[in-house]
Coordinates of C-alpha atoms in Angstrom, one line a residue:
M1 CA 231.0 20.8 164.4
R2 CA 228.1 22.4 162.7
G3 CA 230.3 23.7 160.0
I4 CA 232.0 20.3 159.2
I5 CA 231.7 20.0 155.5
R6 CA 233.3 18.1 152.7
R7 CA 234.4 19.8 149.6
P8 CA 231.4 19.3 147.2
M9 CA 232.2 17.3 144.0
R10 CA 230.5 19.0 141.1
R11 CA 228.5 16.5 139.1
V12 CA 227.8 17.7 135.5
E13 CA 225.0 15.8 133.9
R14 CA 224.3 16.6 130.3
A15 CA 220.7 16.5 129.2
G16 CA 220.0 14.1 126.4
L17 CA 218.6 10.7 125.4
R18 CA 220.4 7.9 127.3
T19 CA 221.0 4.9 125.1
G20 CA 222.7 1.6 125.8
L21 CA 226.0 0.6 124.3
R22 CA 224.5 -2.5 122.6
W23 CA 222.0 -0.3 120.7
K24 CA 224.5 2.2 119.6
L25 CA 226.8 -0.7 118.2
S26 CA 223.8 -2.3 116.6
A27 CA 222.8 0.9 114.9
A28 CA 226.3 1.6 113.7
I29 CA 226.8 -2.0 112.3
A30 CA 223.3 -1.9 110.8
L31 CA 224.1 1.5 109.2
V32 CA 227.5 0.3 107.8
A33 CA 225.9 -3.0 106.5
G34 CA 223.2 -1.1 104.9
L35 CA 225.5 1.3 103.1
V36 CA 227.8 -1.5 102.0
A37 CA 224.7 -3.6 100.8
I38 CA 223.3 -0.6 98.8
A39 CA 226.7 0.2 97.3
L40 CA 227.3 -3.5 96.3
S41 CA 223.6 -3.8 94.9
L42 CA 224.2 -0.8 92.7
V43 CA 227.5 -2.1 91.5
V44 CA 226.0 -5.5 90.7
H45 CA 222.9 -4.1 89.2
N46 CA 224.9 -1.8 86.8
A47 CA 227.4 -4.5 86.0
A48 CA 224.7 -7.0 85.1
R49 CA 222.8 -4.5 83.0
V50 CA 225.9 -3.5 81.1
S51 CA 226.9 -7.1 80.5
M52 CA 223.4 -7.8 79.2
L53 CA 223.4 -4.7 76.9
D54 CA 226.8 -5.6 75.6
N55 CA 225.6 -9.2 74.8
A56 CA 222.5 -7.7 73.0
R57 CA 224.8 -5.3 71.0
D58 CA 227.1 -8.1 70.0
L59 CA 224.2 -10.2 68.9
A60 CA 222.8 -7.3 66.8
N61 CA 226.2 -6.7 65.2
A62 CA 226.5 -10.4 64.4
R63 CA 223.1 -10.3 62.6
V64 CA 223.9 -7.2 60.8
Q65 CA 227.2 -8.8 59.5
I66 CA 225.2 -11.9 58.3
A67 CA 222.7 -9.6 56.6
Q68 CA 225.6 -7.7 55.0
R69 CA 227.2 -10.8 53.4
N70 CA 223.8 -12.0 52.3
Y71 CA 223.0 -8.6 50.7
E72 CA 226.3 -8.4 48.9
L73 CA 225.8 -11.9 47.6
G74 CA 222.1 -11.8 46.6
G75 CA 221.5 -8.1 46.2
R76 CA 218.7 -7.9 48.7
P77 CA 218.2 -8.3 52.5
N78 CA 217.1 -11.7 53.5
F79 CA 217.5 -11.6 57.2
P80 CA 214.5 -10.9 59.6
S81 CA 214.2 -7.4 60.8
I82 CA 216.8 -5.9 58.5
K83 CA 215.9 -2.6 56.9
I84 CA 217.7 -0.6 54.1
D85 CA 218.1 3.1 54.7
D86 CA 215.8 3.1 57.7
P87 CA 214.6 6.8 58.3
G88 CA 214.3 6.1 62.1
L89 CA 218.0 5.4 62.4
P90 CA 219.4 7.5 65.3
A91 CA 221.6 10.5 64.2
P92 CA 224.7 9.5 66.1
L93 CA 224.6 6.0 64.6
R94 CA 224.0 7.5 61.1
E95 CA 227.1 9.7 61.5
K96 CA 229.2 6.6 62.3
V97 CA 227.9 4.6 59.5
M98 CA 228.6 7.5 57.1
E99 CA 232.1 7.2 58.0
G100 CA 232.1 3.7 56.5
R101 CA 232.1 1.8 59.8
R102 CA 229.9 -0.7 61.3
A103 CA 228.4 0.6 64.6
S104 CA 225.9 -0.1 67.2
Y105 CA 223.8 2.1 69.4
V106 CA 221.7 1.8 72.6
G107 CA 218.7 4.2 73.0
D108 CA 216.0 4.5 75.6
H109 CA 212.5 5.4 74.7
G110 CA 210.8 4.9 78.0
G111 CA 209.8 1.3 77.6
G112 CA 213.4 0.0 78.0
P113 CA 216.6 0.0 76.0
D114 CA 216.6 -0.1 72.2
I115 CA 219.4 -1.9 70.4
W116 CA 220.4 -0.6 67.1
A117 CA 223.1 -2.0 64.7
A118 CA 224.0 -0.7 61.2
V119 CA 226.6 -1.3 58.5
P120 CA 227.2 0.4 55.2
V121 CA 227.1 -1.8 52.0
K122 CA 229.0 -1.3 48.7
D123 CA 226.1 0.3 46.7
G124 CA 225.9 3.2 49.4
H125 CA 222.9 1.9 51.2
V126 CA 222.8 1.3 54.9
L127 CA 221.6 -2.0 56.5
S128 CA 220.1 -1.6 60.0
L129 CA 218.6 -3.8 62.7
H130 CA 216.4 -2.4 65.4
S131 CA 215.5 -4.7 68.4
N132 CA 214.2 -4.2 71.9
F133 CA 215.9 -5.3 75.1
P134 CA 215.1 -9.0 75.3
D135 CA 212.1 -9.8 77.7
R136 CA 214.1 -12.5 79.3
S137 CA 216.9 -10.1 80.1
T138 CA 214.3 -7.8 81.6
D139 CA 213.0 -10.6 83.8
V140 CA 216.5 -11.5 84.8
M141 CA 217.2 -8.0 85.9
K142 CA 214.0 -7.9 87.9
D143 CA 214.8 -11.1 89.6
L144 CA 218.4 -9.8 90.3
D145 CA 217.1 -6.6 91.7
Q146 CA 214.6 -8.5 93.9
A147 CA 217.4 -10.8 95.1
L148 CA 219.6 -7.8 95.9
V149 CA 217.0 -6.2 97.9
I150 CA 216.3 -9.3 100.0
G151 CA 220.0 -9.8 100.5
S152 CA 220.4 -6.2 101.6
I153 CA 217.6 -6.6 104.1
A154 CA 219.2 -9.8 105.4
V155 CA 222.5 -8.2 105.7
V156 CA 221.1 -5.3 107.7
L157 CA 219.2 -7.5 110.0
G158 CA 222.1 -9.8 110.5
G159 CA 224.3 -6.8 111.2
S160 CA 221.9 -5.5 113.7
A161 CA 221.7 -8.9 115.5
L162 CA 225.4 -9.1 115.6
G163 CA 225.6 -5.6 116.9
V164 CA 223.2 -6.5 119.7
L165 CA 225.2 -9.6 120.5
I166 CA 228.6 -7.9 120.6
G167 CA 227.2 -4.7 122.2
G168 CA 225.3 -6.7 124.8
Q169 CA 228.4 -8.6 125.9
L170 CA 230.5 -5.5 126.0
S171 CA 227.7 -3.5 127.8
R172 CA 227.3 -6.4 130.3
R173 CA 231.0 -6.4 131.1
L174 CA 231.1 -2.6 131.6
R175 CA 228.0 -2.7 133.9
K176 CA 229.7 -5.4 136.0
A177 CA 232.9 -3.2 136.1
A178 CA 230.8 -0.1 137.2
A179 CA 229.0 -2.1 139.8
A180 CA 232.2 -3.5 141.3
A181 CA 233.8 0.1 141.2
G182 CA 230.7 1.3 143.1
Q183 CA 231.3 -1.4 145.7
V184 CA 235.0 -0.3 146.0
A185 CA 233.8 3.3 146.4
K186 CA 231.5 2.2 149.3
G187 CA 234.5 0.6 151.1
E188 CA 234.4 -3.0 150.2
T189 CA 238.1 -3.6 149.9
D190 CA 237.9 -7.2 148.9
V191 CA 236.2 -6.5 145.6
R192 CA 238.2 -6.6 142.4
V193 CA 236.8 -5.1 139.2
R194 CA 238.8 -7.6 137.1
E195 CA 237.4 -10.7 138.8
A196 CA 233.9 -9.2 138.7
I197 CA 233.7 -8.8 134.9
G198 CA 235.1 -12.3 134.3
G199 CA 235.3 -13.7 130.7
V200 CA 237.9 -15.5 128.7
V201 CA 238.4 -12.9 126.0
R202 CA 240.8 -10.1 126.9
D203 CA 240.0 -6.6 125.5
E204 CA 240.1 -3.0 126.5
T205 CA 237.6 -3.7 129.3
D206 CA 240.2 -5.8 131.1
D207 CA 242.7 -3.0 130.8
L208 CA 240.3 -0.6 132.3
A209 CA 239.4 -3.0 135.2
R210 CA 243.1 -3.6 136.0
A211 CA 243.7 0.2 135.9
V212 CA 240.7 0.8 138.3
D213 CA 242.0 -2.0 140.6
A214 CA 245.5 -0.6 140.6
M215 CA 244.1 2.9 141.3
A216 CA 241.9 1.5 144.2
D217 CA 244.9 -0.3 145.7
A218 CA 247.1 2.7 145.5
L219 CA 244.5 4.9 147.1
R220 CA 243.8 2.4 149.8
Q221 CA 247.5 2.1 150.6
R222 CA 247.9 5.9 150.7
L223 CA 244.8 6.3 153.0
E224 CA 246.1 3.5 155.3
A225 CA 249.4 5.2 155.4
E226 CA 247.9 8.5 156.4
R227 CA 245.6 6.8 158.9
R228 CA 248.7 5.1 160.5
V229 CA 250.6 8.4 160.6
T230 CA 247.7 10.2 162.2
A231 CA 247.1 7.4 164.7
D232 CA 250.8 7.3 165.6
I233 CA 251.0 11.1 165.9
A234 CA 247.9 11.2 168.2
H235 CA 249.2 8.3 170.2
E236 CA 252.6 9.9 170.7
L237 CA 250.9 13.1 171.9
R238 CA 248.9 11.4 174.6
T239 CA 251.8 11.1 177.0
P240 CA 253.0 14.7 176.8
V241 CA 249.4 16.1 176.8
T242 CA 248.6 14.1 180.0
G243 CA 251.8 15.4 181.6
L244 CA 251.0 18.9 180.6
L245 CA 247.4 18.5 182.1
T246 CA 248.9 17.1 185.3
A247 CA 251.4 19.8 185.5
A248 CA 248.8 22.5 185.0
E249 CA 246.7 21.1 187.9
L250 CA 249.6 21.9 190.1
L251 CA 249.8 25.5 189.2
P252 CA 248.5 28.0 191.9
P253 CA 244.9 28.9 191.5
G254 CA 244.1 31.9 189.2
R255 CA 242.9 33.0 185.8
P256 CA 246.1 32.0 184.0
T257 CA 245.9 28.5 185.5
E258 CA 242.3 28.2 184.4
L259 CA 243.3 29.1 180.8
V260 CA 246.0 26.7 180.8
L261 CA 243.9 23.9 182.1
D262 CA 241.1 24.6 179.6
R263 CA 243.4 24.5 176.7
A264 CA 245.2 21.4 178.0
K265 CA 241.8 19.7 178.3
A266 CA 240.8 20.8 174.8
M267 CA 244.1 19.3 173.4
R268 CA 243.6 16.1 175.3
T269 CA 240.0 15.8 173.8
L270 CA 241.3 16.6 170.3
V271 CA 244.0 13.8 170.7
E272 CA 241.4 11.3 171.8
D273 CA 239.1 12.3 168.9
V274 CA 241.8 11.9 166.4
L275 CA 242.7 8.5 167.7
E276 CA 239.0 7.5 167.6
V277 CA 238.8 8.7 164.0
A278 CA 241.8 6.7 163.1
R279 CA 240.2 3.6 164.6
L280 CA 237.1 4.0 162.7
D281 CA 238.9 4.6 159.4
S282 CA 240.7 1.3 159.9
A283 CA 237.4 -0.6 159.6
S284 CA 238.5 -2.9 162.4
E285 CA 235.9 -1.6 164.9
R286 CA 233.2 -4.2 165.9
A287 CA 229.9 -3.5 167.6
E288 CA 229.3 -5.2 171.0
L289 CA 225.6 -6.0 170.7
Q290 CA 222.9 -5.8 173.3
D291 CA 219.1 -5.7 173.2
I292 CA 217.8 -2.5 174.5
M293 CA 214.5 -0.6 174.4
L294 CA 215.5 2.4 172.3
G295 CA 213.1 5.0 173.6
E296 CA 213.9 4.3 177.2
F297 CA 217.6 4.2 176.4
V298 CA 217.5 7.6 174.7
S299 CA 215.3 9.2 177.4
R300 CA 217.7 8.1 180.2
R301 CA 220.8 9.1 178.4
V302 CA 219.6 12.5 177.3
A303 CA 218.1 13.3 180.9
A304 CA 221.5 12.5 182.3
K305 CA 223.4 14.8 179.9
D306 CA 220.9 17.7 179.8
P307 CA 217.6 17.7 181.6
D308 CA 216.4 20.8 179.6
I309 CA 216.3 18.8 176.4
T310 CA 212.8 17.4 175.5
V311 CA 212.6 13.7 174.4
R312 CA 209.4 12.5 172.8
V313 CA 208.9 8.7 172.2
V314 CA 206.4 8.3 169.4
H315 CA 206.8 4.6 169.2
E316 CA 209.0 2.3 171.5
S317 CA 211.0 -0.4 169.7
E318 CA 213.4 -3.0 170.9
V319 CA 216.7 -3.0 169.0
T320 CA 220.0 -5.0 168.9
T321 CA 222.8 -2.6 168.9
D322 CA 226.0 -1.3 170.7
P323 CA 224.8 1.0 173.6
R324 CA 228.3 2.6 174.0
R325 CA 228.5 3.5 170.4
L326 CA 224.9 4.6 170.1
E327 CA 225.4 6.8 173.1
R328 CA 228.5 8.3 171.5
V329 CA 226.6 9.1 168.3
L330 CA 223.6 10.6 170.4
F331 CA 225.9 12.7 172.6
N332 CA 227.9 14.1 169.5
L333 CA 224.6 15.2 167.8
L334 CA 223.4 16.8 171.0
A335 CA 226.7 18.6 171.5
N336 CA 226.7 19.8 167.8
A337 CA 223.0 21.0 168.3
A338 CA 224.0 22.9 171.6
R339 CA 227.1 24.5 170.2
H340 CA 226.0 25.5 166.7
G341 CA 222.2 25.6 166.9
R342 CA 219.7 27.5 169.2
P343 CA 217.4 26.1 171.8
P344 CA 215.0 24.2 172.2
V345 CA 216.8 21.1 171.2
E346 CA 214.3 18.3 170.7
V347 CA 214.9 14.5 170.5
T348 CA 212.3 12.3 168.8
V349 CA 212.3 8.4 168.9
E350 CA 210.0 6.7 166.4
G351 CA 210.7 2.9 166.1
R352 CA 214.3 2.6 165.0
V353 CA 214.7 6.3 164.1
I354 CA 216.2 8.9 166.3
R355 CA 215.8 12.6 165.3
V356 CA 217.7 15.5 166.9
R357 CA 216.5 18.9 166.0
D358 CA 217.6 22.5 167.0
H359 CA 216.2 25.8 165.9
G360 CA 219.5 27.3 164.7
P361 CA 220.6 28.6 161.3
G362 CA 220.9 25.0 159.9
F363 CA 223.5 22.8 158.5
P364 CA 225.7 24.1 155.5
E365 CA 224.3 23.0 152.2
A366 CA 227.5 21.1 151.4
L367 CA 227.2 19.0 154.6
V368 CA 223.6 18.2 153.7
A369 CA 224.6 17.0 150.3
E370 CA 227.9 15.3 151.0
G371 CA 228.0 14.5 154.6
P372 CA 230.6 15.5 157.3
S373 CA 234.4 15.7 156.7
R374 CA 237.0 16.0 159.4
F375 CA 238.8 19.3 160.2
R376 CA 236.4 21.4 158.1
T377 CA 234.1 23.8 159.7
G378 CA 231.5 26.2 158.3
S379 CA 233.4 29.3 159.7
A380 CA 234.8 31.2 156.8
D381 CA 237.6 32.7 158.9
R382 CA 238.2 29.2 160.7
A383 CA 237.6 31.1 164.1
G384 CA 234.6 28.9 164.9
Q385 CA 234.6 26.4 167.8
G386 CA 235.3 22.8 167.2
H387 CA 237.8 20.8 165.1
G388 CA 235.4 19.2 162.6
L389 CA 235.5 15.8 164.2
G390 CA 232.2 15.5 166.1
L391 CA 229.9 14.8 163.3
T392 CA 232.7 12.7 161.6
I393 CA 232.9 10.5 164.7
A394 CA 229.2 10.2 164.8
A395 CA 229.0 9.1 161.2
G396 CA 231.8 6.6 161.8
Q397 CA 230.2 5.0 164.8
A398 CA 226.8 4.9 162.9
R399 CA 228.6 2.9 160.2
V400 CA 230.0 0.4 162.7
L401 CA 226.4 0.0 164.0
G402 CA 225.2 -0.6 160.3
A403 CA 223.1 2.6 160.7
R404 CA 222.6 5.6 158.4
L405 CA 223.1 9.2 159.6
T406 CA 221.5 11.9 157.4
F407 CA 221.3 15.7 157.7
R408 CA 218.7 18.2 156.6
N409 CA 217.5 21.7 157.2
V410 CA 214.0 22.7 158.3
R411 CA 212.4 25.4 156.0
P412 CA 208.7 26.4 155.7
A413 CA 206.7 24.4 153.4
G414 CA 207.2 25.4 149.7
A415 CA 210.0 27.9 150.7
P416 CA 212.8 28.3 148.1
E417 CA 216.4 27.2 149.0
H418 CA 217.6 30.8 149.6
I419 CA 215.1 31.3 152.4
P420 CA 217.1 30.9 155.7
A421 CA 216.5 27.6 157.6
E422 CA 214.5 27.5 160.7
G423 CA 216.5 24.7 162.3
A424 CA 218.6 21.6 161.5
V425 CA 217.6 17.9 161.9
A426 CA 220.0 15.0 162.2
V427 CA 218.4 11.6 161.7
L428 CA 219.9 8.2 162.7
W429 CA 218.4 5.3 161.1
L430 CA 219.2 2.1 162.9
P431 CA 219.2 -1.1 160.9
E432 CA 216.4 -3.7 160.9
H433 CA 219.0 -6.4 161.5
A434 CA 222.0 -6.0 163.9
P435 CA 225.4 -5.8 162.1
T436 CA 227.4 -9.0 161.7
N437 CA 230.5 -9.8 163.6
T438 CA 232.5 -9.1 160.5
G439 CA 231.7 -5.4 160.6
S440 CA 229.4 -3.3 158.6
H441 CA 230.3 -1.6 155.4
P442 CA 230.2 2.3 155.3
M443 CA 227.0 3.7 153.9
L444 CA 227.1 7.1 152.1
P445 CA 224.6 9.7 153.6
A446 CA 221.5 10.2 151.7
S447 CA 220.9 13.7 150.6
G448 CA 218.3 15.6 152.6
G449 CA 217.3 12.8 155.0
R450 CA 213.7 12.5 155.9

């Protein structure tokens, strides 16, 4: 029994910052909204600037045309700001005008855009107009940029709020699904993940919930089928094993008869243990409750089983429990300590807690971490004693009592894990309140105990 272990399930935890789904969605939506707002702001700003510059150039061209007609009619410029053969005319604009075409040009001298327009006249001179970007247009651009900035900030904040809202709803549904799945893993067969998450809108979370429910139902049916098969086989074996034991008792005295009787009794014990495990797995077992003084009860039962075992009652307590099942748990722990540990075996009762300690090599580390499992022993060659059912039955009976059974090894204070253990301790934690008549749910063993 000491070697009963469950195959450890490796849990890979990646180090890193844990963030909620709502914040991830909020950050993603805010980032996308910010990028879209910046892109649209740039497009709107450039489009407005180009439009205003085009309007300013068209206005300058119109004025130059009017000045050209007046010059050709009167022989002199009579339009404000018109100059003849302006030496400051930009070279690119001068080249276009020399080709005999009217042209305009936009320059930048640091203070804002400069608008130039020029046209050749018949006597070979060049009429030109130079004006700055209108102040009103500059104010309009500033107001537009300010509005775009405010709008972008509003879009980012609105996107963040929307992300928190959507992510919070999705995260809430996923947390409910995870909590319901955890209840299913603990053995609560009436829990449905789909019903737990609720909601009217159907999305991928509902698909996940239905898949988890279907998987849980399939596993439950498979385990129930295996339990029934095991129980049926064990039940069918009881009659031939009983007959074999009766026939062996009729054999003449001798060493062969003793061997046959010993193996027949071992087989009968195994069949009874398998039947008990099957009953515990069915979750149909109910505790028959009585009020007992725990310290006195343990002292009498241990003294009757093995007077050499020391029982120390630190604090007496009255508990409501099933004496028969409690005795079964206690005797299995004592048998495990006697078979796989080394004396002295010590039992301590403190309030509602019972501790059974031996001074052997300790429990396998996998058993300490994962709890007992049937038909698995710590013997590498599988030649060890026991069938891996003793601690499994003890843990199952503890669940019926609503109790918790934990296992740990005793090492010197501060000693690393590779230092051999100086003993093993099994701790039974009886509940403060008695289990209900509907049965108690299985409780996973806590790693390490106390």
